[in-house]
XYZ file of C-alpha atoms in Angstrom:
489
model
C 65.449 -20.263 17.627
C 63.411 -19.676 20.756
C 64.046 -15.927 20.450
C 62.599 -15.970 16.938
C 59.492 -17.807 18.144
C 59.017 -15.289 20.965
C 59.370 -12.435 18.480
C 56.790 -13.991 16.163
C 54.376 -14.467 19.076
C 54.841 -10.853 20.151
C 54.215 -9.640 16.616
C 51.056 -11.745 16.337
C 49.873 -10.495 19.721
C 50.465 -6.838 18.835
C 48.791 -7.277 15.446
C 45.729 -8.839 17.066
C 45.535 -6.068 19.669
C 45.836 -3.479 16.908
C 43.100 -5.128 14.855
C 40.719 -5.373 17.826
C 41.415 -1.742 18.707
C 40.644 -0.582 15.169
C 37.449 -2.650 15.087
C 36.383 -1.221 18.443
C 37.011 2.373 17.357
C 35.115 1.901 14.102
C 32.181 0.313 15.893
C 32.189 3.039 18.572
C 31.837 5.720 15.885
C 28.980 3.802 14.235
C 27.278 3.275 17.602
C 27.373 6.996 18.454
C 25.973 7.961 15.059
C 23.258 5.298 15.331
C 22.299 6.524 18.799
C 21.757 10.076 17.540
C 19.727 8.781 14.590
C 17.410 6.689 16.782
C 16.944 9.395 19.432
C 15.982 11.803 16.645
C 12.987 9.621 15.729
C 12.157 8.050 19.092
C 9.054 9.308 20.834
C 9.942 11.476 23.779
C 8.927 9.854 27.065
C 8.722 11.138 30.593
C 11.972 11.341 32.527
C 10.697 9.303 35.459
C 12.712 6.240 36.511
C 10.000 3.610 36.517
C 10.025 0.055 35.262
C 8.878 0.878 31.732
C 11.560 3.567 31.414
C 14.290 1.048 32.242
C 12.872 -1.451 29.751
C 12.701 1.232 27.045
C 16.291 2.251 27.750
C 17.535 -1.335 27.432
C 15.592 -1.806 24.203
C 17.030 1.495 22.940
C 20.600 0.328 23.566
C 19.954 -2.997 21.811
C 18.335 -1.241 18.845
C 21.275 1.160 18.629
C 23.669 -1.801 18.628
C 21.691 -3.420 15.810
C 21.619 -0.238 13.732
C 25.385 0.143 14.199
C 25.882 -3.443 12.980
C 23.683 -2.641 9.964
C 25.811 0.407 9.153
C 28.935 -1.739 9.483
C 27.495 -4.307 7.079
C 26.757 -1.544 4.557
C 30.302 -0.146 4.828
C 31.900 -3.597 4.763
C 32.171 -4.096 1.011
C 33.139 -0.478 0.118
C 35.803 -0.480 2.854
C 37.222 -3.760 1.546
C 37.297 -2.513 -2.059
C 39.038 0.755 -1.213
C 41.463 -1.065 1.104
C 42.424 -3.433 -1.697
C 43.187 -0.501 -4.017
C 45.183 1.350 -1.339
C 47.289 -1.730 -0.549
C 47.856 -2.246 -4.261
C 48.932 1.381 -4.787
C 51.100 1.706 -1.638
C 52.328 -1.785 -0.763
C 55.353 -0.701 1.301
C 53.966 2.403 2.990
C 54.671 2.367 6.724
C 51.562 4.350 7.683
C 49.120 1.824 6.223
C 50.682 -1.327 7.616
C 47.675 -1.669 9.905
C 45.487 -2.098 6.809
C 46.019 -5.734 5.862
C 44.135 -8.845 4.823
C 43.840 -10.102 8.382
C 41.954 -6.958 9.421
C 39.585 -7.201 6.434
C 38.834 -10.881 7.118
C 38.287 -10.069 10.790
C 35.797 -7.327 9.933
C 33.831 -9.693 7.693
C 33.742 -12.374 10.406
C 32.659 -9.860 13.055
C 29.949 -8.486 10.784
C 28.599 -11.998 10.222
C 28.776 -12.840 13.931
C 27.085 -9.652 15.118
C 24.428 -9.908 12.400
C 23.499 -13.371 13.638
C 23.587 -12.171 17.239
C 21.320 -9.193 16.570
C 18.913 -11.051 14.305
C 18.395 -14.173 16.415
C 19.050 -12.977 19.983
C 19.146 -9.235 20.662
C 16.201 -8.015 18.612
C 13.817 -10.830 19.682
C 14.909 -10.199 23.269
C 14.266 -6.443 22.920
C 10.806 -7.015 21.436
C 9.679 -9.642 23.960
C 11.210 -7.663 26.817
C 9.305 -4.574 25.724
C 6.002 -6.445 25.466
C 6.429 -8.614 28.580
C 4.595 -8.065 31.838
C 5.679 -11.087 33.887
C 3.936 -14.392 34.469
C 0.749 -14.449 36.484
C 1.364 -15.277 40.124
C 4.906 -13.888 40.213
C 5.987 -10.621 41.711
C 5.962 -7.878 39.124
C 9.284 -6.311 38.250
C 12.286 -6.433 35.955
C 13.187 -9.995 36.964
C 9.726 -11.297 36.127
C 9.837 -9.618 32.724
C 13.319 -11.012 32.034
C 12.124 -14.503 32.970
C 9.155 -14.270 30.629
C 11.391 -12.933 27.860
C 13.879 -15.789 28.231
C 11.080 -18.367 28.142
C 9.675 -16.777 24.982
C 13.147 -16.786 23.401
C 13.583 -20.497 24.149
C 10.182 -21.301 22.657
C 10.952 -19.177 19.597
C 14.304 -20.920 19.170
C 12.663 -24.336 19.320
C 10.035 -23.235 16.809
C 12.645 -21.937 14.342
C 14.759 -25.062 14.875
C 11.791 -27.272 14.004
C 10.835 -25.217 10.949
C 14.379 -25.243 9.538
C 14.782 -28.958 10.277
C 11.538 -29.808 8.481
C 12.429 -27.513 5.566
C 15.825 -29.170 5.248
C 14.194 -32.596 5.292
C 11.788 -31.592 2.521
C 14.411 -29.907 0.323
C 17.431 -32.155 0.860
C 16.387 -35.532 2.245
C 19.892 -36.763 3.009
C 21.174 -38.383 6.183
C 24.379 -36.330 6.263
C 22.549 -33.041 5.784
C 20.069 -33.979 8.511
C 22.814 -34.923 10.948
C 24.704 -31.716 10.185
C 21.843 -29.664 11.627
C 22.597 -31.132 15.039
C 25.886 -29.213 14.984
C 24.472 -25.893 16.114
C 27.486 -23.629 15.570
C 29.154 -25.045 12.463
C 26.144 -26.013 10.352
C 22.795 -24.963 11.790
C 23.421 -21.237 12.334
C 25.195 -20.760 8.952
C 22.365 -22.670 7.262
C 19.749 -20.556 9.020
C 21.633 -17.351 8.197
C 21.861 -18.527 4.589
C 18.057 -18.769 4.491
C 17.745 -15.299 6.047
C 20.251 -13.950 3.518
C 18.216 -15.426 0.667
C 15.094 -13.757 2.071
C 16.997 -10.476 2.378
C 18.183 -10.718 -1.236
C 14.615 -11.393 -2.358
C 13.472 -8.368 -0.354
C 16.191 -6.305 -2.031
C 15.020 -7.646 -5.381
C 11.581 -6.265 -4.547
C 12.658 -2.948 -3.011
C 15.625 -1.861 -5.133
C 13.864 -1.557 -8.540
C 11.029 0.363 -6.878
C 13.543 2.580 -5.099
C 15.521 3.244 -8.292
C 12.400 4.670 -9.943
C 11.265 6.381 -6.750
C 14.613 8.194 -6.294
C 13.721 10.643 -9.063
C 10.569 11.684 -7.207
C 12.346 11.918 -3.845
C 15.154 14.081 -5.210
C 12.565 16.204 -7.021
C 10.915 16.893 -3.665
C 14.206 17.759 -1.968
C 15.604 19.994 -4.719
C 14.238 23.175 -6.243
C 12.769 22.568 -9.693
C 13.337 24.998 -12.576
C 10.608 27.606 -13.041
C 9.596 27.175 -16.675
C 6.488 29.126 -17.725
C 5.521 29.517 -14.078
C 4.588 32.672 -12.189
C 5.610 32.007 -8.586
C 4.345 35.388 -7.369
C 0.860 34.619 -8.629
C 0.908 31.148 -7.055
C 2.070 32.571 -3.714
C -0.680 35.212 -3.883
C -3.343 32.559 -4.551
C -2.088 30.280 -1.790
C -2.007 33.243 0.639
C -5.653 34.029 -0.136
C -6.528 30.375 0.406
C -4.689 30.381 3.732
C -6.564 33.469 4.895
C -9.897 31.965 3.829
C -9.227 28.753 5.763
C -8.131 30.804 8.792
C -11.395 32.787 8.721
C -13.412 29.564 8.424
C -11.463 28.117 11.328
C -12.162 31.155 13.498
C -15.878 30.981 12.656
C -16.302 27.272 13.492
C -17.719 26.619 16.927
C -15.815 24.464 19.400
C -18.506 21.772 19.316
C -17.727 20.846 15.707
C -14.575 18.897 16.485
C -14.420 17.082 13.149
C -14.618 20.297 11.123
C -11.947 21.884 13.304
C -9.522 18.991 12.863
C -10.099 18.841 9.103
C -9.630 22.593 8.700
C -6.447 22.564 10.797
C -5.049 19.744 8.671
C -5.954 21.631 5.499
C -4.334 24.775 6.904
C -1.104 22.869 7.626
C -1.060 21.545 4.072
C -1.552 25.011 2.654
C 1.224 26.434 4.847
C 3.547 23.644 3.769
C 2.789 24.344 0.111
C 3.353 28.067 0.676
C 6.720 27.348 2.311
C 7.809 25.284 -0.690
C 6.780 28.029 -3.108
C 8.666 30.659 -1.088
C 11.728 28.423 -1.059
C 11.551 28.059 -4.845
C 11.276 31.830 -5.172
C 14.288 32.496 -2.906
C 16.474 29.895 -4.624
C 19.221 31.213 -6.878
C 19.237 30.737 -10.624
C 22.148 28.267 -10.329
C 20.238 26.128 -7.867
C 17.074 26.143 -9.971
C 18.506 25.705 -13.441
C 21.718 23.730 -12.844
C 21.544 21.583 -9.694
C 18.203 19.927 -10.406
C 18.990 18.842 -14.008
C 22.497 17.724 -12.980
C 21.165 15.546 -10.165
C 18.479 14.018 -12.392
C 21.061 13.226 -15.102
C 23.378 11.744 -12.470
C 20.612 9.497 -11.149
C 19.771 8.381 -14.671
C 23.436 7.597 -15.418
C 23.874 5.593 -12.200
C 20.700 3.611 -12.830
C 21.691 2.925 -16.441
C 25.170 1.777 -15.403
C 23.662 -0.565 -12.814
C 21.362 -2.168 -15.383
C 24.214 -2.462 -17.913
C 26.478 -4.127 -15.343
C 23.736 -6.623 -14.534
C 23.267 -7.342 -18.248
C 27.017 -7.900 -18.673
C 27.011 -10.172 -15.627
C 24.226 -12.263 -17.195
C 26.398 -12.775 -20.281
C 29.385 -13.663 -18.098
C 27.307 -16.221 -16.198
C 26.325 -17.885 -19.460
C 29.924 -17.991 -20.728
C 32.267 -18.203 -17.720
C 31.794 -20.284 -14.571
C 34.102 -18.031 -12.530
C 31.427 -15.308 -12.640
C 29.500 -17.244 -10.001
C 29.579 -15.456 -6.624
C 30.623 -18.642 -4.806
C 33.761 -20.618 -5.382
C 35.647 -17.983 -7.392
C 38.866 -17.893 -5.392
C 40.329 -14.462 -6.018
C 43.942 -13.299 -5.921
C 43.647 -12.040 -2.354
C 43.557 -8.595 -0.803
C 46.265 -6.248 -2.009
C 47.561 -8.547 -4.763
C 45.570 -7.438 -7.813
C 42.925 -4.880 -8.735
C 39.469 -6.374 -9.051
C 38.276 -3.606 -11.374
C 39.199 -3.210 -15.029
C 39.604 0.571 -14.627
C 41.650 0.405 -11.439
C 41.018 2.999 -8.768
C 38.406 4.819 -10.864
C 36.461 1.595 -11.370
C 36.658 0.820 -7.662
C 35.304 4.288 -6.826
C 32.458 3.738 -9.297
C 31.640 0.376 -7.676
C 31.515 2.001 -4.236
C 29.194 4.755 -5.500
C 26.883 2.182 -7.086
C 26.806 0.070 -3.901
C 25.769 3.067 -1.780
C 23.270 4.098 -4.447
C 21.682 0.643 -4.430
C 21.475 0.667 -0.630
C 19.800 4.085 -0.519
C 17.446 3.042 -3.308
C 16.535 -0.174 -1.488
C 15.689 1.755 1.698
C 13.601 4.264 -0.290
C 11.856 1.422 -2.094
C 11.257 -0.428 1.171
C 9.380 2.502 2.692
C 7.580 3.149 -0.613
C 5.922 -0.261 -0.631
C 2.359 -0.259 0.686
C 2.937 -3.244 2.940
C 5.820 -1.485 4.754
C 4.400 2.031 4.563
C 3.357 1.990 8.228
C 6.985 1.300 9.200
C 8.111 4.771 8.143
C 9.606 6.509 11.209
C 8.530 10.004 12.156
C 10.619 12.557 13.962
C 10.036 12.478 17.743
C 6.938 10.305 17.220
C 8.117 6.720 16.655
C 7.314 4.050 19.206
C 9.991 1.695 20.472
C 8.259 -1.292 18.870
C 8.348 0.384 15.470
C 12.010 1.292 15.983
C 12.806 -2.376 16.629
C 10.951 -3.368 13.458
C 12.866 -0.752 11.445
C 16.209 -1.901 12.862
C 15.461 -5.534 11.971
C 14.388 -4.566 8.448
C 17.479 -2.443 7.847
C 19.687 -5.209 9.268
C 18.228 -7.746 6.834
C 18.678 -5.343 3.908
C 22.215 -4.310 4.849
C 23.360 -7.887 5.527
C 22.124 -8.945 2.092
C 23.678 -5.928 0.334
C 27.199 -7.441 -0.135
C 25.649 -10.685 -1.384
C 23.380 -8.856 -3.830
C 26.217 -6.648 -5.087
C 28.393 -9.696 -5.793
C 25.515 -11.703 -7.267
C 24.564 -8.914 -9.689
C 28.169 -8.359 -10.736
C 28.344 -4.795 -9.406
C 31.725 -5.766 -7.950
C 34.122 -8.673 -8.398
C 35.304 -8.600 -4.798
C 34.946 -12.078 -3.311
C 32.593 -12.567 -0.373
C 34.651 -13.329 2.728
C 33.796 -15.150 5.939
C 30.355 -16.709 6.282
C 29.013 -14.450 3.516
C 30.736 -16.608 0.906
C 29.526 -19.916 2.342
C 25.829 -19.539 1.554
C 24.525 -22.664 -0.126
C 22.338 -20.967 -2.714
C 25.230 -18.894 -4.105
C 26.526 -22.001 -5.862
C 23.224 -22.659 -7.655
C 23.550 -21.420 -11.240
C 19.807 -21.227 -11.893
C 19.082 -19.172 -8.750
C 21.876 -16.685 -9.522
C 20.900 -16.371 -13.198
C 17.206 -15.966 -12.368
C 18.065 -13.317 -9.790
C 20.022 -11.288 -12.362
C 17.303 -11.625 -14.996
C 14.530 -10.595 -12.600
C 16.501 -7.590 -11.366
C 17.207 -6.351 -14.892
C 13.626 -6.904 -16.099
C 11.875 -5.438 -13.038
C 14.175 -2.402 -12.909
C 13.622 -1.700 -16.594
C 9.845 -2.018 -16.220
C 9.804 0.315 -13.205
C 11.833 2.938 -15.058
C 9.667 2.681 -18.175
C 6.542 2.987 -16.041
C 8.055 6.002 -14.262
C 9.047 7.956 -17.361
C 5.939 7.116 -19.375
C 3.418 8.052 -16.685
C 2.742 11.471 -18.240
C 2.206 9.897 -21.664
C -0.171 7.309 -20.206
C -2.176 10.027 -18.446
C -2.556 11.924 -21.712
C -3.656 8.738 -23.482
C -6.216 8.084 -20.759
C -7.550 11.606 -21.205
C -7.726 11.193 -24.980
C -9.604 7.899 -24.655
C -11.877 9.239 -21.931
C -10.711 6.703 -19.349
C -9.714 9.397 -16.874
C -13.409 10.136 -16.205
C -13.792 6.732 -14.613
C -11.043 7.504 -12.136
C -12.453 10.946 -11.450
C -15.863 9.473 -10.719
C -14.364 6.959 -8.308
C -12.362 9.600 -6.487
C -15.372 11.860 -6.293
C -17.488 9.049 -4.925
C -14.862 8.230 -2.328
C -14.706 11.825 -1.228
C -18.461 12.060 -0.954
C -18.778 8.921 1.127
C -16.752 10.551 3.876
C -18.358 13.965 3.656
C -18.675 15.545 7.130
C -22.136 16.555 8.251
C -23.088 19.518 10.350
C -22.868 17.662 13.645
C -19.279 16.547 13.022
C -20.025 12.919 12.139
C -19.217 11.307 8.817
C -22.105 11.030 6.400
C -22.171 7.901 4.257
C -24.036 8.158 0.957
């Protein structure tokens, strides 16, 4: 009997070591990839070992950790779906014994833990540490900056604690719910993360429909469009003449006219960029011009249509069946039954749609005017902006599994703390979320594909002249004068 207990303990120990090793290897790969991504956009600094360099390096490591956690949160649901199908197809295979329900649950718990850690501790610490200078009267140095950062973190924690406590008192004025907030680990942090998740889902609700319509424009800029009734040689000849004319004007401008020089250089860069695009279109093969671009556009349209149809079906399921709710629908477990009607093909389609929604949400996030200044630039992004981008992507990626389950993109149950959010059990919130997503996405797509028709209608009605007059007036108000200053009319 004792020998059996020892054997069971050894098996549990080895399984835990194996799970931790797998989690560490997966996170190490994500960390390395995230480091290369951040260093590609980070502004190059001097290689001197001063105080600011050390602070920037620490903030870089924390931002890389956060971006790796964000990537893990994005891969969490697809990895779980494909693991469920693999375990269902090969239940007794020796080489996939490491892939089990315990590992999947552990990954979900670690993703929730690290998301909370990055969102409430590491990223605020990196930002305050980067902006700190040390309290007045203390000796300047790393210790003084760490002390100021810790004090700011404590004050921020107290502020957030008070805000959440007051919000809970206003929303749910119950003695038990108020006393539960005193339990920091079991109730307060999950409640706070539930609020952050709701904000992230609302941000996804704003960004994803915009990104779904914006994806057509982005892919059109990346791919080579078909040349229909276009003479590329003539366009390249015209743009070459324009480039030469700007170059002659630039050579004839005196060095004292700084404004004219900067404007002409910017115009020359734009012309060169346009010439490069035209030359690329000319060098592209007929297959790339006439087959790849239409195929990609049709694929994007099919994926967007399937997403909207799945949301519409989920709305009907919510009205008919209570088990369609994302919370409280206890599933059969990992590896016991397929969660897709079409089996492995349906699971692959769900994974493609999840990645497509994530890419669309990121594109839509940077397309919004309010977040347009957050767009990173290669080798010219400050550390503060990198921290802001990492926090934004973390919020979006942490809310992605919740949004995918709420919209009915997948039937995979939310595990760990992701399935314990309070608002997931509210029927009206979930139904309203689905309705808003379907309506806003449809409106964005209709607005996207009818823009050419609307422009022609504006021209027919003569409304385009109003816009032309406004643009012309705006251009004239900033017309440069001879001395390089802006002339306001």
